[in-house]
XYZ file of C-alpha atoms in Angstrom:
667
model
C 0.177 0.244 0.023
C 2.634 2.253 0.572
C 4.677 1.689 -2.020
C 2.051 2.373 -4.730
C 1.338 5.567 -2.780
C 5.088 6.510 -2.997
C 4.873 5.698 -6.781
C 1.823 8.468 -6.350
C 4.138 11.017 -5.001
C 6.711 10.595 -7.450
C 4.357 10.962 -10.503
C 3.630 14.312 -8.936
C 6.846 15.435 -8.480
C 8.669 14.827 -11.349
C 5.679 14.434 -14.509
C 5.436 18.541 -16.108
C -1.923 23.139 -16.063
C -4.407 21.620 -18.031
C -8.471 22.558 -17.420
C -9.729 24.257 -14.878
C -11.954 23.197 -11.639
C -15.409 23.984 -11.550
C -16.185 27.517 -10.059
C -18.071 27.900 -6.517
C -20.524 29.544 -8.217
C -21.306 27.332 -11.065
C -21.439 24.477 -8.083
C -23.708 26.370 -6.693
C -26.121 26.152 -9.637
C -25.862 22.652 -10.072
C -26.404 21.556 -6.343
C -29.773 23.728 -6.709
C -30.805 22.275 -9.537
C -29.893 18.282 -8.674
C -30.784 18.547 -5.047
C -34.488 17.163 -5.765
C -33.505 14.569 -7.591
C -35.578 11.363 -6.478
C -33.808 8.788 -8.981
C -29.909 7.026 -9.447
C -27.547 9.498 -10.847
C -24.419 8.854 -10.482
C -22.409 12.707 -8.675
C -19.030 12.056 -10.148
C -19.808 10.869 -13.390
C -21.721 14.376 -13.741
C -19.144 16.783 -12.880
C -16.732 14.483 -14.910
C -19.253 15.650 -17.575
C -19.235 19.363 -15.918
C -15.177 19.544 -16.649
C -15.343 18.711 -19.804
C -18.107 20.814 -20.950
C -16.070 23.674 -19.159
C -12.427 22.353 -20.856
C -14.364 21.882 -24.224
C -17.562 24.336 -24.343
C -19.831 24.039 -27.564
C -19.430 25.499 -30.381
C -22.318 27.726 -30.039
C -22.801 28.495 -33.293
C -22.093 25.741 -35.150
C -23.663 23.327 -32.276
C -27.096 21.234 -33.861
C -29.325 19.444 -31.744
C -27.389 16.361 -30.321
C -24.212 18.711 -29.606
C -26.891 20.731 -27.673
C -28.533 17.814 -26.177
C -24.675 17.301 -24.265
C -25.955 20.434 -21.925
C -27.947 18.433 -19.623
C -29.800 21.523 -18.060
C -31.511 22.036 -20.914
C -35.166 20.028 -22.159
C -36.107 20.091 -25.741
C -38.268 23.312 -25.476
C -35.590 25.046 -25.040
C -32.955 23.264 -27.355
C -35.033 24.165 -29.746
C -35.246 27.974 -28.897
C -31.532 28.179 -29.360
C -31.846 27.028 -33.220
C -34.925 28.993 -33.595
C -32.724 31.795 -31.939
C -29.879 31.160 -34.424
C -32.322 30.521 -37.160
C -33.691 34.308 -36.788
C -30.965 36.375 -36.093
C -28.037 34.484 -37.196
C -24.691 33.752 -35.082
C -24.220 34.471 -31.682
C -21.714 37.699 -31.449
C -22.048 37.553 -27.431
C -22.929 35.091 -24.356
C -24.960 38.471 -23.336
C -27.633 37.194 -26.457
C -28.202 34.067 -24.859
C -30.418 36.520 -22.243
C -32.759 37.576 -25.660
C -33.635 33.437 -26.298
C -37.246 33.396 -25.681
C -37.984 31.937 -22.159
C -34.183 31.510 -21.012
C -34.353 33.465 -17.832
C -31.061 35.560 -16.812
C -30.205 32.196 -13.998
C -30.211 30.091 -16.970
C -28.122 31.844 -19.546
C -25.640 32.580 -16.539
C -25.624 29.100 -16.510
C -25.770 27.794 -19.745
C -22.539 30.471 -20.745
C -20.404 28.190 -18.596
C -19.713 25.683 -21.435
C -20.856 27.145 -24.758
C -17.288 29.168 -26.859
C -18.919 31.872 -29.577
C -15.486 31.012 -31.521
C -14.641 27.803 -33.536
C -11.400 25.705 -32.547
C -9.360 23.916 -35.229
C -8.920 20.269 -34.513
C -6.861 18.569 -37.110
C -9.282 15.359 -38.914
C -5.920 13.090 -38.613
C -4.633 11.779 -35.394
C -0.556 12.945 -35.518
C 1.005 10.158 -33.294
C 3.777 12.801 -33.003
C 1.826 15.363 -31.544
C 0.957 13.238 -28.610
C 3.535 14.893 -26.504
C 2.401 18.567 -27.477
C -1.232 18.076 -26.870
C -1.176 15.873 -23.768
C -3.228 16.699 -21.171
C -3.003 14.311 -18.354
C -3.922 14.676 -14.089
C -3.186 12.558 -11.465
C -5.197 12.596 -7.952
C -4.441 11.056 -4.686
C -6.654 10.897 -1.636
C -7.445 9.589 1.422
C -9.890 9.916 4.059
C -10.674 8.443 7.334
C -14.259 8.499 9.659
C -13.617 8.986 13.605
C -14.051 7.043 16.644
C -13.627 3.886 14.981
C -16.946 2.070 14.310
C -17.536 -1.415 16.312
C -16.121 -3.721 12.881
C -12.302 -2.417 13.278
C -12.075 -2.751 17.447
C -13.163 -6.569 16.926
C -9.804 -8.615 14.719
C -12.302 -11.118 13.193
C -14.705 -8.599 11.872
C -13.319 -5.438 9.539
C -10.423 -7.261 7.618
C -8.519 -3.628 6.677
C -7.904 -0.473 8.115
C -10.698 2.839 8.596
C -8.806 4.756 5.832
C -10.197 5.490 2.211
C -8.026 5.530 -0.464
C -7.642 5.976 -3.664
C -5.513 7.064 -6.635
C -6.348 7.758 -10.477
C -4.452 8.564 -13.199
C -6.194 10.293 -16.041
C -5.407 12.140 -19.364
C -5.866 12.152 -23.330
C -3.683 13.090 -26.483
C -5.308 15.393 -28.774
C -8.850 15.408 -27.152
C -9.106 12.204 -29.395
C -7.479 9.182 -27.571
C -8.645 9.665 -23.879
C -7.097 6.909 -20.819
C -7.614 6.697 -17.329
C -6.466 4.513 -14.611
C -8.251 4.130 -11.007
C -7.446 1.961 -7.757
C -9.644 2.156 -4.773
C -10.128 0.572 -1.326
C -13.052 1.310 0.636
C -13.041 1.568 4.846
C -12.364 -1.740 6.086
C -11.318 -3.498 3.134
C -7.240 -5.245 2.663
C -5.564 -2.695 0.317
C -3.469 -5.483 -1.081
C -1.473 -5.685 -3.621
C -3.256 -3.070 -5.882
C -6.352 -2.189 -3.740
C -9.821 -3.625 -3.489
C -10.722 -1.979 -6.961
C -9.210 -1.219 -10.193
C -10.856 0.280 -13.229
C -9.276 1.149 -16.704
C -10.069 2.603 -20.050
C -9.209 3.302 -22.964
C -11.125 5.496 -25.787
C -10.394 6.833 -29.500
C -12.908 9.401 -30.887
C -12.944 10.120 -34.038
C -14.864 12.262 -36.983
C -14.305 9.346 -39.658
C -16.355 6.441 -40.422
C -14.702 5.363 -36.699
C -16.512 7.244 -34.205
C -15.526 6.036 -31.188
C -14.126 2.721 -29.419
C -13.339 2.062 -26.237
C -11.584 -0.829 -23.991
C -12.523 -1.115 -20.209
C -14.717 0.506 -18.650
C -17.914 2.433 -19.999
C -21.111 3.650 -20.023
C -23.136 3.706 -23.120
C -26.816 5.340 -22.887
C -29.374 4.925 -25.964
C -32.883 6.500 -26.491
C -34.338 7.229 -23.754
C -32.720 4.371 -21.735
C -35.259 2.067 -21.125
C -33.380 -0.651 -23.444
C -30.036 0.388 -22.140
C -28.478 2.971 -20.416
C -25.729 3.224 -17.314
C -25.138 6.856 -16.707
C -27.533 9.955 -15.958
C -30.597 9.588 -14.698
C -34.395 10.321 -15.782
C -36.900 10.670 -12.414
C -38.360 14.153 -10.913
C -36.511 16.957 -9.787
C -36.126 20.380 -9.446
C -35.866 20.350 -12.888
C -39.763 20.072 -13.502
C -39.005 19.748 -17.742
C -36.316 17.217 -17.999
C -37.476 13.605 -18.906
C -34.438 12.388 -19.074
C -30.279 13.617 -18.145
C -27.368 11.607 -19.496
C -26.038 12.358 -23.031
C -26.115 9.409 -25.604
C -23.615 7.096 -27.224
C -20.324 5.631 -25.569
C -18.544 7.489 -23.087
C -15.732 6.839 -20.703
C -16.281 5.265 -17.065
C -13.922 7.362 -14.880
C -15.787 7.003 -11.063
C -14.616 4.729 -8.594
C -18.483 3.009 -7.615
C -17.502 -0.833 -8.777
C -21.395 -1.108 -10.434
C -23.059 1.035 -13.121
C -20.951 0.630 -16.005
C -19.862 -1.504 -18.789
C -16.706 -3.289 -18.789
C -14.992 -4.796 -21.848
C -15.205 -3.321 -25.792
C -17.618 -1.145 -27.359
C -17.395 0.903 -31.239
C -19.575 3.127 -32.714
C -19.662 4.218 -36.178
C -21.660 6.605 -38.365
C -22.278 7.265 -41.907
C -24.317 9.775 -43.566
C -27.599 9.490 -41.717
C -27.049 6.155 -40.186
C -24.792 4.943 -36.229
C -24.098 1.676 -35.321
C -23.137 0.646 -31.671
C -21.822 -2.644 -30.927
C -20.225 -3.694 -27.716
C -19.572 -6.960 -25.751
C -18.721 -6.612 -20.920
C -18.337 -8.872 -18.829
C -18.757 -7.177 -15.497
C -17.675 -8.498 -12.182
C -20.137 -9.002 -9.326
C -20.226 -10.016 -5.725
C -22.555 -12.637 -5.108
C -23.343 -15.681 -2.792
C -23.635 -18.671 -5.269
C -25.930 -21.481 -4.791
C -26.827 -24.869 -5.929
C -30.101 -25.782 -7.903
C -30.602 -29.436 -8.018
C -33.457 -29.775 -10.089
C -32.134 -27.421 -12.515
C -28.204 -28.495 -11.292
C -26.598 -25.427 -12.095
C -25.323 -22.385 -9.907
C -27.282 -19.600 -9.505
C -26.889 -15.793 -7.776
C -28.195 -14.507 -4.811
C -27.364 -12.024 -2.283
C -25.932 -9.747 -4.904
C -23.686 -7.285 -3.297
C -23.833 -4.299 -5.019
C -22.361 -1.471 -2.085
C -18.464 -2.894 -3.163
C -17.655 -3.637 0.333
C -15.337 -6.561 0.765
C -14.596 -5.919 4.597
C -15.584 -9.194 6.398
C -14.611 -12.695 4.903
C -17.458 -13.298 4.066
C -17.724 -10.174 1.554
C -14.450 -11.087 0.404
C -15.472 -14.664 -0.359
C -18.027 -14.045 -2.901
C -16.440 -11.547 -4.707
C -16.332 -11.873 -7.837
C -17.753 -14.556 -7.826
C -20.294 -13.802 -10.624
C -20.732 -12.279 -13.587
C -22.849 -9.441 -15.421
C -22.729 -10.067 -19.104
C -24.223 -8.013 -22.145
C -23.909 -7.282 -25.212
C -25.911 -6.315 -28.404
C -26.183 -3.580 -31.220
C -27.898 -0.327 -31.949
C -28.700 1.165 -35.046
C -29.740 5.165 -35.359
C -31.490 6.925 -38.613
C -31.209 11.148 -38.169
C -33.298 13.443 -40.848
C -33.963 16.626 -40.305
C -36.402 16.481 -37.252
C -36.772 12.798 -37.198
C -34.612 10.424 -35.664
C -35.768 6.656 -34.963
C -33.226 3.931 -32.829
C -33.423 0.140 -32.827
C -31.732 -1.861 -30.158
C -31.216 -5.457 -29.641
C -29.224 -6.736 -26.635
C -28.435 -10.102 -25.059
C -28.024 -10.302 -20.800
C -27.147 -12.990 -18.204
C -26.815 -13.028 -15.120
C -24.527 -16.248 -13.432
C -21.071 -17.280 -11.719
C -17.917 -16.877 -13.307
C -17.609 -20.699 -13.577
C -21.088 -21.443 -15.234
C -20.910 -18.321 -17.694
C -19.081 -19.961 -21.017
C -19.865 -18.888 -24.508
C -22.469 -21.735 -25.383
C -24.353 -21.527 -22.697
C -24.624 -16.979 -22.510
C -26.204 -17.184 -25.890
C -28.910 -20.650 -24.772
C -29.817 -19.039 -21.321
C -29.220 -15.191 -22.113
C -32.016 -12.688 -21.617
C -32.759 -11.621 -25.342
C -34.909 -8.298 -25.525
C -35.431 -5.814 -28.745
C -36.483 -2.358 -28.714
C -37.501 0.643 -30.448
C -36.892 4.369 -30.250
C -38.513 7.674 -31.728
C -38.323 11.386 -31.617
C -39.960 13.652 -34.115
C -39.775 17.774 -33.601
C -42.910 19.440 -35.115
C -41.926 22.786 -34.411
C -41.947 23.541 -31.121
C -43.591 20.207 -30.244
C -41.386 17.517 -29.115
C -42.482 13.686 -29.374
C -40.974 10.447 -28.299
C -40.965 6.807 -26.893
C -39.200 3.926 -26.087
C -40.289 0.249 -26.392
C -38.985 -2.927 -25.089
C -39.961 -6.615 -25.747
C -38.167 -9.593 -24.163
C -37.998 -12.225 -25.860
C -39.921 -14.373 -22.556
C -41.773 -11.454 -20.830
C -44.197 -8.681 -21.457
C -43.644 -5.534 -23.274
C -42.379 -2.537 -21.651
C -42.630 1.326 -23.018
C -43.056 4.634 -22.100
C -43.185 7.995 -24.374
C -43.601 11.685 -23.888
C -44.703 15.049 -25.228
C -43.371 18.852 -24.366
C -44.230 21.832 -26.081
C -44.628 25.886 -25.044
C -48.537 26.267 -24.540
C -47.258 30.271 -25.122
C -44.613 31.985 -24.671
C -44.231 32.065 -20.896
C -45.320 28.366 -20.022
C -43.432 24.922 -21.323
C -45.517 22.324 -20.286
C -44.561 18.204 -20.561
C -46.097 14.778 -20.361
C -44.957 11.720 -19.811
C -46.960 7.916 -19.796
C -44.866 4.762 -18.396
C -45.900 1.453 -18.415
C -43.522 -1.486 -16.895
C -44.251 -5.085 -16.674
C -44.280 -6.794 -13.454
C -41.450 -8.843 -14.214
C -38.657 -6.674 -16.042
C -35.217 -7.960 -15.851
C -33.112 -5.296 -17.515
C -29.928 -4.688 -15.304
C -29.009 -1.990 -17.552
C -32.306 0.176 -17.958
C -32.678 3.637 -16.210
C -35.498 5.119 -17.903
C -37.926 7.570 -16.861
C -39.185 6.010 -13.354
C -40.993 7.001 -9.844
C -38.827 3.863 -8.350
C -35.314 3.528 -7.955
C -35.870 -0.119 -10.683
C -37.658 -0.560 -13.878
C -40.158 -2.757 -13.588
C -44.101 -2.799 -11.784
C -44.861 0.290 -12.373
C -47.866 2.386 -14.146
C -48.469 6.085 -14.359
C -48.131 9.291 -15.431
C -46.444 12.874 -14.721
C -46.884 16.159 -16.119
C -45.437 19.045 -15.479
C -45.475 22.718 -15.945
C -43.020 25.484 -15.703
C -44.481 29.138 -15.982
C -43.140 32.724 -16.264
C -44.211 35.662 -15.989
C -41.105 37.562 -15.554
C -37.605 37.161 -16.377
C -37.566 37.477 -12.959
C -40.379 34.846 -11.464
C -40.748 31.950 -12.154
C -42.600 28.649 -11.081
C -42.657 25.354 -11.630
C -45.240 22.111 -10.998
C -45.338 18.940 -11.760
C -48.167 15.666 -10.669
C -46.797 12.387 -10.430
C -49.401 9.473 -10.764
C -48.250 5.793 -10.161
C -49.552 2.926 -9.478
C -48.415 -1.135 -9.037
C -50.253 -4.016 -9.927
C -47.872 -6.498 -7.694
C -46.400 -6.296 -4.105
C -43.225 -4.019 -3.692
C -41.378 -3.905 -0.821
C -42.737 -2.916 2.048
C -46.074 -3.061 -0.027
C -47.773 -6.930 0.128
C -51.022 -5.622 -2.056
C -51.318 -3.725 -5.251
C -50.694 0.148 -4.298
C -51.122 3.247 -5.774
C -50.351 6.621 -4.723
C -48.822 10.414 -6.227
C -47.247 13.561 -5.905
C -47.747 16.672 -6.171
C -44.484 19.485 -6.203
C -44.788 23.415 -6.596
C -41.687 26.040 -6.694
C -41.542 29.619 -6.623
C -37.947 30.998 -8.089
C -37.698 34.655 -7.118
C -34.453 36.733 -8.331
C -34.725 39.384 -5.809
C -31.291 41.146 -7.563
C -28.662 40.127 -9.725
C -27.147 38.619 -6.534
C -29.675 37.351 -4.963
C -32.153 34.654 -5.085
C -35.209 33.764 -3.007
C -37.067 30.391 -2.919
C -39.917 28.649 -1.409
C -40.981 24.861 -2.610
C -43.734 22.412 -0.720
C -43.687 18.646 -1.811
C -47.208 16.116 -0.603
C -46.719 12.714 -1.738
C -49.650 10.032 -0.529
C -48.964 6.181 -1.232
C -49.756 3.017 0.192
C -47.598 1.092 2.387
C -48.303 -1.900 5.044
C -49.054 -1.715 7.899
C -46.844 -2.054 10.570
C -46.546 -5.533 12.559
C -46.654 -3.434 15.678
C -49.915 -2.400 14.621
C -51.430 -5.193 12.824
C -50.936 -8.793 12.662
C -52.482 -9.072 9.475
C -51.056 -7.866 6.523
C -52.656 -4.691 5.363
C -52.288 -1.428 3.139
C -52.922 1.556 5.090
C -52.346 5.230 3.658
C -48.646 7.249 4.186
C -48.816 11.282 3.603
C -46.066 13.221 3.568
C -45.930 16.933 3.259
C -42.522 18.660 2.498
C -41.461 23.070 2.858
C -38.544 24.226 2.037
C -37.091 28.055 2.119
C -33.895 29.324 0.794
C -32.380 32.510 0.381
C -29.093 32.702 -1.910
C -27.330 35.724 -1.617
C -23.715 36.944 -3.568
C -22.083 39.208 -1.187
C -19.630 39.747 -3.726
C -17.810 38.864 -6.901
C -15.570 35.934 -4.006
C -17.985 35.104 -1.635
C -21.831 33.382 -1.879
C -23.990 33.014 1.387
C -26.851 30.498 1.815
C -29.616 29.822 4.636
C -31.809 27.282 4.082
C -34.834 25.692 6.452
C -37.027 22.625 5.774
C -39.879 21.297 7.616
C -41.040 17.737 7.244
C -44.563 15.712 8.402
C -45.232 12.334 8.006
C -48.850 10.616 8.809
C -47.887 7.101 9.302
C -49.944 3.954 8.457
C -51.475 3.871 11.665
C -52.646 7.247 11.480
C -50.118 8.914 14.054
C -48.286 12.159 13.264
C -43.982 12.290 13.110
C -41.778 15.256 12.093
C -38.768 16.812 10.798
C -37.167 19.953 10.212
C -33.627 21.401 9.510
C -31.785 24.321 8.652
C -27.896 25.396 8.137
C -26.089 28.480 7.177
C -23.705 28.592 3.974
C -20.522 30.816 3.518
C -18.306 30.148 0.347
C -15.148 32.505 -0.142
C -12.944 31.999 -3.370
C -10.984 35.475 -4.817
C -9.995 35.259 -8.285
C -5.819 34.951 -8.742
C -5.998 33.626 -5.274
C -4.349 30.231 -3.612
C -6.775 29.835 -1.480
C -10.622 29.057 -1.149
C -13.202 28.480 1.608
C -16.373 27.045 1.840
C -18.422 26.123 4.966
C -21.797 24.868 6.827
C -23.201 24.743 9.880
C -26.887 22.640 10.025
C -29.197 22.264 13.104
C -31.617 19.559 13.040
C -34.637 17.603 14.887
C -35.807 14.594 13.290
C -38.297 12.765 15.089
C -38.579 9.462 13.632
C -37.169 7.688 10.171
C -40.165 7.997 7.752
C -39.502 11.977 8.579
C -35.438 11.840 7.379
C -33.942 14.806 5.689
C -31.932 14.269 3.417
C -28.859 16.754 2.305
C -26.872 17.310 -0.631
C -23.282 19.112 0.731
C -20.088 20.402 -1.045
C -17.261 18.490 -1.233
C -13.722 18.238 -2.661
C -13.868 17.825 -6.262
C -14.180 13.989 -8.341
C -15.790 13.520 -4.500
C -20.144 13.530 -3.116
C -21.529 14.099 0.315
C -24.536 13.782 1.142
C -25.822 13.606 5.113
C -29.196 12.059 6.265
C -30.674 13.501 9.223
C -31.956 11.295 11.860
C -32.134 12.188 15.653
C -30.964 16.169 17.282
C -27.872 16.878 16.439
C -25.780 19.623 14.950
C -23.381 19.051 12.045
C -20.863 21.777 10.293
C -18.290 21.059 7.662
C -14.996 23.244 6.399
C -13.618 22.810 3.223
C -10.853 23.798 0.751
C -8.154 24.093 -1.503
C -4.633 25.391 -1.628
C -2.774 25.797 -5.399
C 0.727 24.781 -3.500
C 2.332 25.449 -7.259
C 0.521 26.408 -11.081
C -0.440 22.464 -10.862
C -0.200 21.447 -7.921
C -3.796 21.528 -5.542
C -4.171 20.844 -2.231
C -8.584 19.725 -1.447
C -9.732 19.097 2.451
C -12.445 18.698 3.709
C -13.031 18.502 7.553
C -16.411 17.567 8.706
C -17.899 17.265 12.128
C -21.889 15.441 13.970
C -22.768 15.908 17.265
C -26.000 13.592 18.745
C -26.231 14.930 22.068
C -28.988 12.727 22.550
C -27.622 9.807 21.570
C -25.124 7.257 23.393
C -24.082 5.605 19.963
C -24.022 6.263 16.059
C -25.233 3.395 13.880
C -25.943 -0.279 13.738
C -23.727 -3.571 13.823
C -20.621 -3.172 12.533
C -20.691 0.231 11.673
C -22.141 1.446 15.527
C -19.716 4.277 16.813
C -20.210 3.800 20.752
C -20.255 7.756 21.181
C -22.612 10.169 19.951
C -20.193 12.443 17.836
C -17.828 11.153 14.852
C -15.015 13.401 12.455
C -14.540 12.828 8.775
C -11.184 13.978 7.682
C -10.271 14.286 3.476
C -7.389 15.146 2.019
C -6.382 14.908 -1.985
C -3.932 15.972 -4.044
C -4.286 16.678 -7.734
C -1.550 17.251 -9.829
C -2.227 18.326 -13.630
C 0.491 18.529 -16.385
């Protein structure tokens, strides 16, 4: 372990700045967009995507619809408004002109300005090896984190096999912005480091502009259509961006995170000729699971699949890489003017590493075929996707979005997913975390009566025809969302938000020995004020309250408030960001999630329970032009508790601290 970290340090010392970090003001805007996200999303992937857009901005005057779709915060109506503005007024001559686009608020125009360029970047059509050293960009990242006091699992010698440190080393770079590569190793707290950490990832990806568009080897993401048949990154679910039906970049992308699931491992190829586009992929990703033997079928099968990525105990370590998740297939897409049509065929199979051979893979794989399409009729966008397993029922969804008038945009989404829909790589729009056993519709409206005022609303109605987790019978529910955004001035904003959720759940065993459904209702209110004190500093205040009416008609509640301050001065070597938050939550059902600031390429989200105080302070210091030190310290204090956590993660104290440090070298 020490030898590998020494190698990383030596690379920092003897290597020869590219890119830039995400500005603090931009981080705050992105957090405002993402904090209400209810579906799965991978923050590390999103942050890397944002950095790529900053370093390689969209050439706005040459951008088509596919280019603008890379700006994940834009919906289809806004993309069409940009294209319409260019057709009517010609090329943009200033970023300030974004504010003149129909339906664009000052906040949206300011956000988009970070990711576009008015000048054309010249890129050679040929990949010249001799220019590699001149145009190469590289970055090494070394990170270490610890949580103290130690949990129970570290005090018992027969429990966790490793120390409480979370450690990682990453190398990433590109040549001529054509050949991208990366390598990373990581160990989670409690895992033994071994020779090369507990988890390793690497990728090599070539991006061309001829027939061959993309060649990926190693770990990669693949997003096709609306994500119903194939999607490994991004998300499609309810969020404060109420008009977004999906947020993912279409196609093959490098995997640059350290999460141990949610990616493909193998090879993928993308080709394009005229109006036709094709993708081919083959993947075999390792799984941690228990292997059991089916005496009737006389074969092994997997159970208790562990997607957490933890291999801390002897049992977890013995199950590491015992299974494989295979996926292969091909995709074709035809695009002509406002019409986009695609088809997808894929084979997916999960099994023990010893049982999955090429022969039985083809014989036993779950085969499915899918089709999707999108048509733009003036300002109206129509889209849909269908997925048909060879054995099983059909899943499908469709959406329509259009501006009702110059100040109002509307979207409608309908989805119908059968109870048994076994596709581990589906990331379509959903109320729940997984695709399947869901029928419902979602409709949202954004009304902007004035440039400084915006109202956002959505209604989501859903039902399940079969049992789900904590629901033993067919069930239904709905959710209402309302958001008010007021720009008080160029530097201050006020946000008000309310969410009401009504759904059916099982009565608790304490109330009824016979399983039956009751109704659970949740009321959530939030107020947030944000002030740009100067060009260098920002202050935020938030208060939030939750009431939950349980299935037995009793009430529980929770509330929190925080003060947040960030400071970053241009041309200075250091910056700071801190927050203090107070909370009182009487029950787990009233828990409050808060997205927190963290150092680059890291992510923190805290779940507030009980009564307590939490604060964190973080910052960075530019040691040299190329070398940056990031750090973060947090402390949580629960005065009414004697222990924190449970099981092997239990801490015999009413407080804990987290220390994190990271070195980044760009050359």
